[in-house]
Tab-separated table of C-alpha atoms in Angstrom:
chain	number	residue	atom	x	y	z
A	8	MET	CA	17.867	-42.426	-17.276
A	9	GLN	CA	15.700	-43.362	-20.112
A	10	ILE	CA	11.753	-43.610	-18.917
A	11	THR	CA	8.922	-44.528	-21.471
A	12	PRO	CA	5.941	-42.255	-21.701
A	13	GLN	CA	3.725	-44.054	-20.117
A	14	GLU	CA	5.739	-44.281	-16.640
A	15	TYR	CA	5.918	-40.380	-17.741
A	16	ASP	CA	2.376	-39.939	-17.297
A	17	GLN	CA	1.777	-41.792	-13.769
A	18	LEU	CA	5.124	-38.922	-12.761
A	19	THR	CA	2.885	-36.478	-13.384
A	20	LYS	CA	-0.661	-37.949	-12.435
A	21	LYS	CA	1.357	-38.921	-9.452
A	22	ALA	CA	2.248	-34.636	-8.877
A	23	SER	CA	-0.122	-33.277	-10.047
A	24	PRO	CA	-2.888	-32.866	-7.726
A	25	PRO	CA	-6.374	-33.245	-9.338
A	26	SER	CA	-8.111	-30.109	-10.028
A	27	PRO	CA	-12.187	-29.416	-9.013
A	28	SER	CA	-12.419	-28.572	-12.284
A	29	ALA	CA	-16.720	-27.869	-11.647
A	30	LYS	CA	-15.884	-25.324	-8.907
A	31	ASN	CA	-13.016	-23.667	-11.186
A	32	ILE	CA	-15.208	-23.756	-14.260
A	33	THR	CA	-18.184	-22.072	-11.974
A	34	MET	CA	-16.015	-19.043	-10.556
A	35	ALA	CA	-14.096	-18.576	-14.013
A	36	PHE	CA	-17.906	-18.302	-15.444
A	37	LEU	CA	-19.364	-15.991	-12.877
A	38	ILE	CA	-16.097	-13.615	-12.058
A	39	GLY	CA	-15.247	-13.055	-15.779
A	40	GLY	CA	-19.194	-12.549	-16.407
A	41	GLY	CA	-19.087	-10.259	-12.595
A	42	ILE	CA	-17.019	-8.147	-14.751
A	43	CYS	CA	-18.960	-7.976	-18.380
A	44	ALA	CA	-21.283	-7.204	-16.752
A	45	LEU	CA	-19.936	-4.382	-14.884
A	46	GLY	CA	-18.936	-2.880	-18.157
A	47	GLN	CA	-22.314	-3.113	-18.999
A	48	VAL	CA	-23.427	-1.706	-15.985
A	49	PHE	CA	-20.518	1.183	-17.121
A	50	ILE	CA	-22.570	1.672	-20.888
A	51	LEU	CA	-25.528	2.476	-19.199
A	52	LEU	CA	-24.250	4.734	-17.106
A	53	PHE	CA	-22.326	6.462	-19.363
A	54	THR	CA	-24.944	6.723	-21.758
A	55	TYR	CA	-27.242	8.121	-19.428
A	56	TRP	CA	-25.307	10.958	-19.031
A	57	GLY	CA	-25.816	12.002	-22.406
A	58	LEU	CA	-23.491	9.662	-23.985
A	59	GLU	CA	-23.667	8.068	-27.310
A	60	GLN	CA	-24.105	4.314	-27.544
A	61	GLU	CA	-20.611	4.070	-29.754
A	62	THR	CA	-18.059	6.657	-27.740
A	63	ALA	CA	-20.318	5.252	-24.130
A	64	ALA	CA	-18.591	1.169	-24.926
A	65	THR	CA	-15.173	3.245	-24.803
A	66	CYS	CA	-15.235	5.011	-22.218
A	67	ALA	CA	-16.643	1.560	-20.390
A	68	SER	CA	-13.385	0.322	-21.491
A	69	ILE	CA	-11.332	2.643	-20.629
A	70	ALA	CA	-12.810	2.588	-17.040
A	71	LEU	CA	-12.252	-1.285	-16.790
A	72	VAL	CA	-8.955	-1.333	-18.479
A	73	PHE	CA	-8.371	1.607	-15.386
A	74	LEU	CA	-10.235	-0.544	-12.453
A	75	SER	CA	-8.045	-3.175	-13.945
A	76	VAL	CA	-4.622	-1.479	-13.476
A	77	LEU	CA	-5.839	0.020	-10.464
A	78	LEU	CA	-6.118	-3.150	-8.848
A	79	THR	CA	-3.241	-3.915	-9.790
A	80	GLY	CA	-1.521	-1.849	-8.316
A	81	LEU	CA	-3.567	-1.582	-4.948
A	82	ASN	CA	-2.221	-6.581	-5.319
A	83	ILE	CA	-6.123	-7.051	-5.577
A	84	TYR	CA	-6.551	-8.630	-9.129
A	85	ASP	CA	-3.459	-10.727	-8.635
A	86	ASN	CA	-6.022	-12.487	-6.360
A	87	LEU	CA	-8.757	-12.203	-8.035
A	88	ALA	CA	-7.661	-14.303	-10.824
A	89	LYS	CA	-6.176	-16.808	-8.304
A	90	VAL	CA	-10.160	-17.584	-7.381
A	91	ALA	CA	-11.488	-16.171	-10.844
A	92	GLY	CA	-8.985	-18.629	-13.077
A	93	ALA	CA	-9.720	-17.975	-16.449
A	94	GLY	CA	-12.843	-15.306	-15.762
A	95	THR	CA	-10.120	-12.567	-15.149
A	96	LEU	CA	-8.047	-13.864	-18.204
A	97	VAL	CA	-10.555	-13.249	-21.041
A	98	PRO	CA	-12.019	-10.150	-20.924
A	99	ILE	CA	-10.159	-7.327	-22.025
A	100	THR	CA	-9.173	-6.625	-18.081
A	101	GLY	CA	-6.863	-9.425	-17.967
A	102	PHE	CA	-4.603	-7.745	-20.628
A	103	ALA	CA	-4.017	-3.999	-18.886
A	104	ASN	CA	-3.235	-6.977	-15.751
A	105	SER	CA	-0.094	-8.641	-17.753
A	106	MET	CA	0.491	-4.708	-18.847
A	107	ALA	CA	1.051	-3.323	-15.672
A	108	SER	CA	2.036	-6.180	-13.862
A	109	ALA	CA	5.494	-6.286	-16.247
A	110	ALA	CA	5.697	-3.302	-15.679
A	111	LEU	CA	6.150	-2.736	-12.258
A	112	ASP	CA	8.006	-6.260	-12.144
A	113	PHE	CA	10.050	-4.060	-13.901
A	114	LYS	CA	9.687	-0.728	-12.863
A	115	SER	CA	13.214	-1.428	-10.800
A	116	GLU	CA	15.858	-1.714	-13.930
A	117	GLY	CA	14.758	1.288	-15.529
A	118	TYR	CA	11.747	3.711	-17.152
A	119	ILE	CA	12.991	3.301	-20.491
A	120	LEU	CA	14.812	-0.670	-21.007
A	121	GLY	CA	12.661	-1.576	-17.466
A	122	LEU	CA	9.474	-0.687	-17.447
A	123	GLY	CA	8.809	0.304	-21.325
A	124	ALA	CA	10.415	-2.492	-23.076
A	125	LYS	CA	9.014	-5.759	-20.656
A	126	MET	CA	5.331	-4.787	-20.603
A	127	PHE	CA	5.532	-4.336	-23.995
A	128	ILE	CA	7.024	-8.095	-23.626
A	129	ILE	CA	3.229	-8.868	-23.667
A	130	ALA	CA	1.709	-6.869	-25.417
A	131	GLY	CA	3.406	-6.433	-27.740
A	132	PRO	CA	2.514	-10.335	-29.692
A	133	VAL	CA	-0.954	-9.707	-29.170
A	134	ILE	CA	-0.737	-6.312	-31.223
A	135	VAL	CA	1.375	-7.866	-33.513
A	136	TYR	CA	-0.666	-10.759	-34.664
A	137	GLY	CA	-4.302	-8.754	-33.651
A	138	VAL	CA	-3.019	-5.330	-36.742
A	139	SER	CA	-1.851	-8.046	-38.650
A	140	ALA	CA	-5.038	-10.056	-38.433
A	141	SER	CA	-7.202	-6.861	-38.932
A	142	ILE	CA	-5.251	-6.427	-42.759
A	143	PHE	CA	-5.225	-9.928	-43.643
A	144	TYR	CA	-10.044	-9.685	-43.350
A	145	GLY	CA	-9.630	-6.497	-44.247
A	146	LEU	CA	-7.788	-7.293	-47.598
A	147	ILE	CA	-10.801	-10.178	-47.755
A	148	ILE	CA	-13.290	-8.620	-47.353
A	149	TRP	CA	-12.370	-5.368	-49.973
A	150	LEU	CA	-10.974	-8.426	-52.605
A	151	LEU	CA	-14.616	-10.210	-52.365
A	152	GLY	CA	-16.047	-6.575	-52.676
A	153	LEU	CA	-17.884	-6.868	-49.556
A	154	TYR	CA	-16.909	-3.358	-48.023
């Protein structure tokens, strides 16, 4: 069966329900912003407890990752993501959620070939491209004499 691109476009429009863009954008903004605001609260709290700003920011990131993994394990984060959409994916919590979800999904296959291997299927490309980009940008800065 051969169909034209126009016919295919009509079929997909008919099969796909319209997306409430305004609601989705608003919820992503509010919940993503709330996660970032919570991170700022953690920074202020850790600073109040006597940590330096840089150390407090690191501890806030760790606290957000911990909360994300905890909420993923309790099956709360996925329900939040259904409402927030990209608002839960963009902050560091989205990365922690993706790693924890993969680990939970493949735990039954064993700790090494299941949990360990599958967890890094998602994280691997992020780590590789992050390290590669940092080396590339570092070389550019070094070659330009900005460091």
